[in-house]
């Protein structure tokens, strides 16, 4: 998000460094790294991807694994980031709205939070 806001490649380099570190953790068998790695991959893809199907698949993978693992805070955040990504693509308002509804559901129903939205 900071890379998009500022255009500074420093943030992109730091994000890629974090992704590579997560890849190392994942390849060494750390089960906690998988959801975070998928999240990092989806975020990086959202910066350069113009294909909604590919982007939707990446965020679906993140949301699926975080929901399965019971990581509702990451599930909600992934839905939020997907909303942002599809809003920026243009012409994908329905898809963005669906992700926003998923984020609201995760925050309200699963976590009991009401102040976010």
Coordinates of N, CA and C in Angstrom, one line a residue:
X1 N 0.8 -1.2 0.0 CA 0.0 0.0 0.0 C 0.9 1.3 0.0
X2 N 1.9 1.2 0.8 CA 2.8 2.4 0.8 C 3.5 2.7 -0.5
X3 N 3.8 1.6 -1.3 CA 4.4 1.8 -2.6 C 3.5 2.5 -3.5
X4 N 2.2 2.1 -3.5 CA 1.2 2.8 -4.3 C 1.0 4.2 -4.0
X5 N 1.1 4.5 -2.7 CA 0.8 5.9 -2.2 C 2.0 6.8 -2.5
X6 N 3.2 6.3 -2.4 CA 4.4 7.2 -2.5 C 5.1 7.0 -3.8
X7 N 5.0 5.8 -4.4 CA 5.8 5.5 -5.6 C 7.2 5.2 -5.4
X8 N 7.6 5.2 -4.1 CA 9.0 4.9 -3.7 C 9.3 3.4 -3.8
X9 N 10.2 3.0 -4.7 CA 10.6 1.6 -4.9 C 11.2 1.0 -3.6
X10 N 11.5 1.8 -2.6 CA 12.1 1.3 -1.4 C 11.1 0.4 -0.7
X11 N 9.8 0.8 -0.7 CA 8.8 -0.1 -0.1 C 8.6 -1.4 -0.9
X12 N 8.7 -1.3 -2.2 CA 8.6 -2.5 -3.0 C 9.7 -3.5 -2.7
X13 N 10.9 -2.9 -2.6 CA 12.1 -3.8 -2.3 C 11.9 -4.4 -1.0
X14 N 11.5 -3.7 0.0 CA 11.3 -4.2 1.4 C 10.2 -5.3 1.4
X15 N 9.2 -5.1 0.6 CA 8.1 -6.1 0.5 C 8.6 -7.4 -0.1
X16 N 9.4 -7.3 -1.2 CA 10.0 -8.4 -1.8 C 10.9 -9.2 -0.9
X17 N 11.7 -8.4 -0.1 CA 12.6 -9.0 0.8 C 11.8 -9.8 1.9
X18 N 10.7 -9.3 2.4 CA 9.9 -10.0 3.3 C 9.3 -11.3 2.7
X19 N 8.8 -11.2 1.4 CA 8.3 -12.3 0.7 C 9.3 -13.4 0.6
X20 N 10.6 -13.1 0.3 CA 11.6 -14.1 0.2 C 11.9 -14.7 1.5
X21 N 11.9 -13.9 2.6 CA 12.1 -14.5 3.9 C 10.9 -15.5 4.2
X22 N 9.7 -15.1 3.9 CA 8.6 -16.0 4.1 C 8.7 -17.3 3.3
X23 N 9.2 -17.2 2.1 CA 9.4 -18.3 1.2 C 10.5 -19.3 1.9
X24 N 11.5 -18.7 2.5 CA 12.5 -19.5 3.2 C 11.8 -20.3 4.4
X25 N 11.0 -19.5 5.2 CA 10.4 -20.1 6.3 C 9.4 -21.3 5.9
X26 N 8.7 -21.0 4.8 CA 7.8 -22.0 4.3 C 8.5 -23.2 3.8
X27 N 9.6 -23.0 3.0 CA 10.3 -24.2 2.5 C 11.0 -25.0 3.6
X28 N 11.3 -24.3 4.7 CA 11.9 -25.1 5.8 C 10.8 -25.8 6.7
X29 N 9.5 -25.7 6.3 CA 8.5 -26.4 7.0 C 7.7 -25.7 8.0
X30 N 7.9 -24.4 8.1 CA 7.1 -23.6 9.1 C 5.7 -23.5 8.7
X31 N 4.8 -24.1 9.4 CA 3.3 -24.1 9.0 C 2.7 -22.7 9.1
X32 N 3.3 -21.8 9.9 CA 2.7 -20.5 10.1 C 3.0 -19.5 8.9
X33 N 4.0 -19.9 8.1 CA 4.4 -19.0 7.0 C 3.5 -19.1 5.8
X34 N 2.8 -20.2 5.6 CA 2.0 -20.3 4.4 C 0.9 -19.2 4.2
X35 N 0.1 -18.9 5.2 CA -0.9 -17.8 5.0 C -0.3 -16.5 4.7
X36 N 0.8 -16.2 5.4 CA 1.5 -14.9 5.2 C 2.2 -14.8 3.8
X37 N 2.7 -15.9 3.4 CA 3.4 -16.0 2.1 C 2.4 -15.8 1.0
X38 N 1.2 -16.4 1.1 CA 0.2 -16.3 0.1 C -0.3 -14.8 0.0
X39 N -0.4 -14.2 1.2 CA -0.8 -12.8 1.3 C 0.2 -11.9 0.6
X40 N 1.5 -12.1 0.9 CA 2.5 -11.3 0.2 C 2.5 -11.5 -1.3
X41 N 2.3 -12.7 -1.8 CA 2.3 -13.0 -3.2 C 1.1 -12.2 -3.8
X42 N -0.1 -12.3 -3.2 CA -1.3 -11.7 -3.7 C -1.1 -10.1 -3.7
X43 N -0.5 -9.6 -2.7 CA -0.3 -8.1 -2.6 C 0.7 -7.7 -3.8
X44 N 1.7 -8.5 -4.0 CA 2.7 -8.1 -5.0 C 2.0 -8.2 -6.4
X45 N 1.2 -9.3 -6.6 CA 0.5 -9.4 -7.8 C -0.5 -8.3 -8.1
X46 N -1.1 -7.8 -7.0 CA -2.0 -6.7 -7.2 C -1.3 -5.4 -7.7
X47 N 0.0 -5.3 -7.5 CA 0.7 -4.1 -8.0 C 0.9 -4.1 -9.5
X48 N 1.1 -5.3 -10.1 CA 1.4 -5.4 -11.5 C 0.4 -6.1 -12.4
X49 N -0.6 -6.7 -11.8 CA -1.6 -7.5 -12.5 C -2.7 -6.7 -13.1
X50 N -3.0 -7.0 -14.3 CA -4.2 -6.3 -14.9 C -5.3 -7.3 -15.3
X51 N -5.0 -8.6 -15.0 CA -6.0 -9.6 -15.2 C -6.8 -9.9 -14.0
X52 N -8.1 -9.6 -14.0 CA -8.9 -9.9 -12.8 C -8.9 -11.3 -12.3
X53 N -8.9 -12.3 -13.3 CA -9.0 -13.7 -13.0 C -7.8 -14.2 -12.2
X54 N -6.6 -13.7 -12.6 CA -5.4 -14.1 -11.9 C -5.4 -13.5 -10.5
X55 N -5.8 -12.3 -10.4 CA -5.8 -11.6 -9.1 C -6.8 -12.2 -8.2
X56 N -8.0 -12.5 -8.7 CA -9.0 -13.1 -7.9 C -8.6 -14.5 -7.4
X57 N -7.9 -15.2 -8.2 CA -7.4 -16.5 -7.8 C -6.4 -16.4 -6.6
X58 N -5.5 -15.4 -6.7 CA -4.5 -15.2 -5.7 C -5.2 -14.8 -4.3
X59 N -6.1 -13.9 -4.4 CA -6.8 -13.5 -3.1 C -7.7 -14.6 -2.6
X60 N -8.3 -15.4 -3.5 CA -9.1 -16.5 -3.1 C -8.3 -17.5 -2.3
X61 N -7.1 -17.7 -2.8 CA -6.2 -18.7 -2.0 C -5.9 -18.1 -0.6
X62 N -5.6 -16.8 -0.5 CA -5.3 -16.3 0.8 C -6.5 -16.4 1.7
X63 N -7.7 -16.0 1.2 CA -8.9 -16.0 2.0 C -9.2 -17.4 2.5
X64 N -9.1 -18.4 1.5 CA -9.4 -19.8 1.8 C -8.5 -20.3 2.9
X65 N -7.2 -20.1 2.8 CA -6.3 -20.7 3.8 C -6.4 -20.0 5.2
X66 N -6.6 -18.7 5.2 CA -6.8 -18.0 6.4 C -8.1 -18.4 7.1
X67 N -9.1 -18.6 6.4 CA -10.4 -19.0 7.0 C -10.3 -20.5 7.5
X68 N -9.6 -21.3 6.8 CA -9.4 -22.7 7.2 C -8.6 -22.8 8.5
X69 N -7.6 -21.9 8.6 CA -6.7 -21.9 9.7 C -7.3 -21.1 10.9
X70 N -8.4 -20.5 10.7 CA -9.0 -19.7 11.8 C -8.4 -18.3 12.0
X71 N -7.7 -17.8 11.1 CA -7.0 -16.6 11.2 C -7.9 -15.5 10.6
X72 N -8.9 -15.2 11.4 CA -10.0 -14.3 10.9 C -9.5 -12.8 10.7
X73 N -8.5 -12.4 11.4 CA -7.9 -11.1 11.2 C -7.3 -11.0 9.9
X74 N -6.5 -12.0 9.5 CA -5.9 -12.0 8.1 C -7.0 -12.2 7.0
X75 N -8.0 -13.0 7.3 CA -9.1 -13.2 6.4 C -9.7 -11.9 6.0
X76 N -10.0 -11.1 7.1 CA -10.7 -9.8 6.9 C -9.8 -8.9 6.2
X77 N -8.5 -8.9 6.5 CA -7.5 -8.0 5.9 C -7.3 -8.4 4.4
X78 N -7.3 -9.6 4.1 CA -7.2 -10.1 2.7 C -8.4 -9.6 1.9
X79 N -9.6 -9.7 2.5 CA -10.8 -9.2 1.8 C -10.7 -7.7 1.6
X80 N -10.2 -7.0 2.5 CA -10.0 -5.5 2.4 C -9.0 -5.2 1.3
X81 N -7.9 -5.9 1.3 CA -6.9 -5.7 0.2 C -7.4 -6.0 -1.2
X82 N -8.2 -7.1 -1.2 CA -8.8 -7.5 -2.5 C -9.8 -6.4 -3.0
X83 N -10.5 -5.9 -2.0 CA -11.5 -4.8 -2.4 C -10.7 -3.6 -3.0
X84 N -9.6 -3.2 -2.3 CA -8.8 -2.1 -2.9 C -8.2 -2.5 -4.2
X85 N -7.7 -3.7 -4.4 CA -7.1 -4.1 -5.7 C -8.1 -4.0 -6.8
X86 N -9.3 -4.6 -6.6 CA -10.4 -4.6 -7.6 C -11.0 -3.2 -7.9
X87 N -11.0 -2.4 -6.9 CA -11.5 -1.0 -7.0 C -10.5 -0.3 -8.0
X88 N -9.3 -0.5 -7.8 CA -8.3 0.2 -8.7 C -8.3 -0.3 -10.1
X89 N -8.6 -1.6 -10.3 CA -8.7 -2.1 -11.7 C -9.7 -1.5 -12.6
X90 N -10.8 -1.1 -12.0 CA -11.9 -0.4 -12.7 C -12.7 -1.4 -13.4
X91 N -14.0 -1.2 -13.4 CA -15.0 -2.1 -14.1 C -15.2 -3.4 -13.3
X92 N -14.7 -3.4 -12.0 CA -14.9 -4.6 -11.2 C -15.6 -4.3 -9.9
X93 N -16.5 -3.3 -9.9 CA -17.2 -2.9 -8.7 C -17.9 -4.0 -8.0
X94 N -18.6 -4.9 -8.8 CA -19.3 -6.0 -8.1 C -18.4 -6.9 -7.4
X95 N -17.2 -7.2 -8.0 CA -16.3 -8.1 -7.3 C -15.7 -7.4 -6.1
X96 N -15.4 -6.1 -6.2 CA -14.9 -5.3 -5.1 C -15.9 -5.3 -3.9
X97 N -17.2 -5.1 -4.3 CA -18.2 -5.1 -3.3 C -18.3 -6.4 -2.5
X98 N -18.2 -7.5 -3.3 CA -18.3 -8.9 -2.7 C -17.1 -9.1 -1.7
X99 N -15.9 -8.6 -2.0 CA -14.8 -8.7 -1.1 C -15.0 -7.8 0.1
X100 N -15.6 -6.6 -0.1 CA -15.9 -5.7 1.0 C -16.9 -6.4 2.0
X101 N -17.9 -7.0 1.4 CA -18.9 -7.7 2.3 C -18.2 -8.9 3.0
X102 N -17.2 -9.5 2.4 CA -16.5 -10.6 3.1 C -15.7 -10.0 4.2
X103 N -15.1 -8.9 4.0 CA -14.3 -8.2 5.1 C -15.3 -7.8 6.3
X104 N -16.4 -7.3 5.9 CA -17.3 -6.9 7.0 C -17.8 -8.1 7.7
X105 N -18.1 -9.2 7.0 CA -18.6 -10.4 7.7 C -17.5 -10.9 8.6
X106 N -16.3 -10.9 8.2 CA -15.2 -11.4 9.0 C -15.0 -10.6 10.3
X107 N -15.1 -9.3 10.1 CA -14.9 -8.4 11.2 C -16.1 -8.5 12.2
X108 N -17.3 -8.4 11.7 CA -18.5 -8.4 12.5 C -18.8 -9.8 13.1
X109 N -19.0 -10.7 12.3 CA -19.5 -12.0 12.7 C -18.5 -12.9 13.4
X110 N -17.3 -12.9 12.8 CA -16.3 -13.8 13.3 C -15.5 -13.2 14.5
X111 N -15.2 -11.9 14.4 CA -14.4 -11.3 15.4 C -15.2 -10.4 16.4
X112 N -16.5 -10.1 16.0 CA -17.3 -9.3 16.9 C -17.0 -7.8 16.9
X113 N -16.2 -7.3 15.9 CA -15.9 -5.9 15.8 C -16.9 -5.2 15.0
X114 N -17.2 -4.0 15.4 CA -18.2 -3.2 14.7 C -17.7 -1.8 14.3
X115 N -16.6 -1.4 14.8 CA -16.1 -0.1 14.6 C -15.3 0.1 13.3
X116 N -14.9 -0.9 12.7 CA -14.1 -0.8 11.4 C -14.9 -0.2 10.3
X117 N -16.2 -0.6 10.2 CA -17.0 -0.1 9.1 C -18.2 0.6 9.7

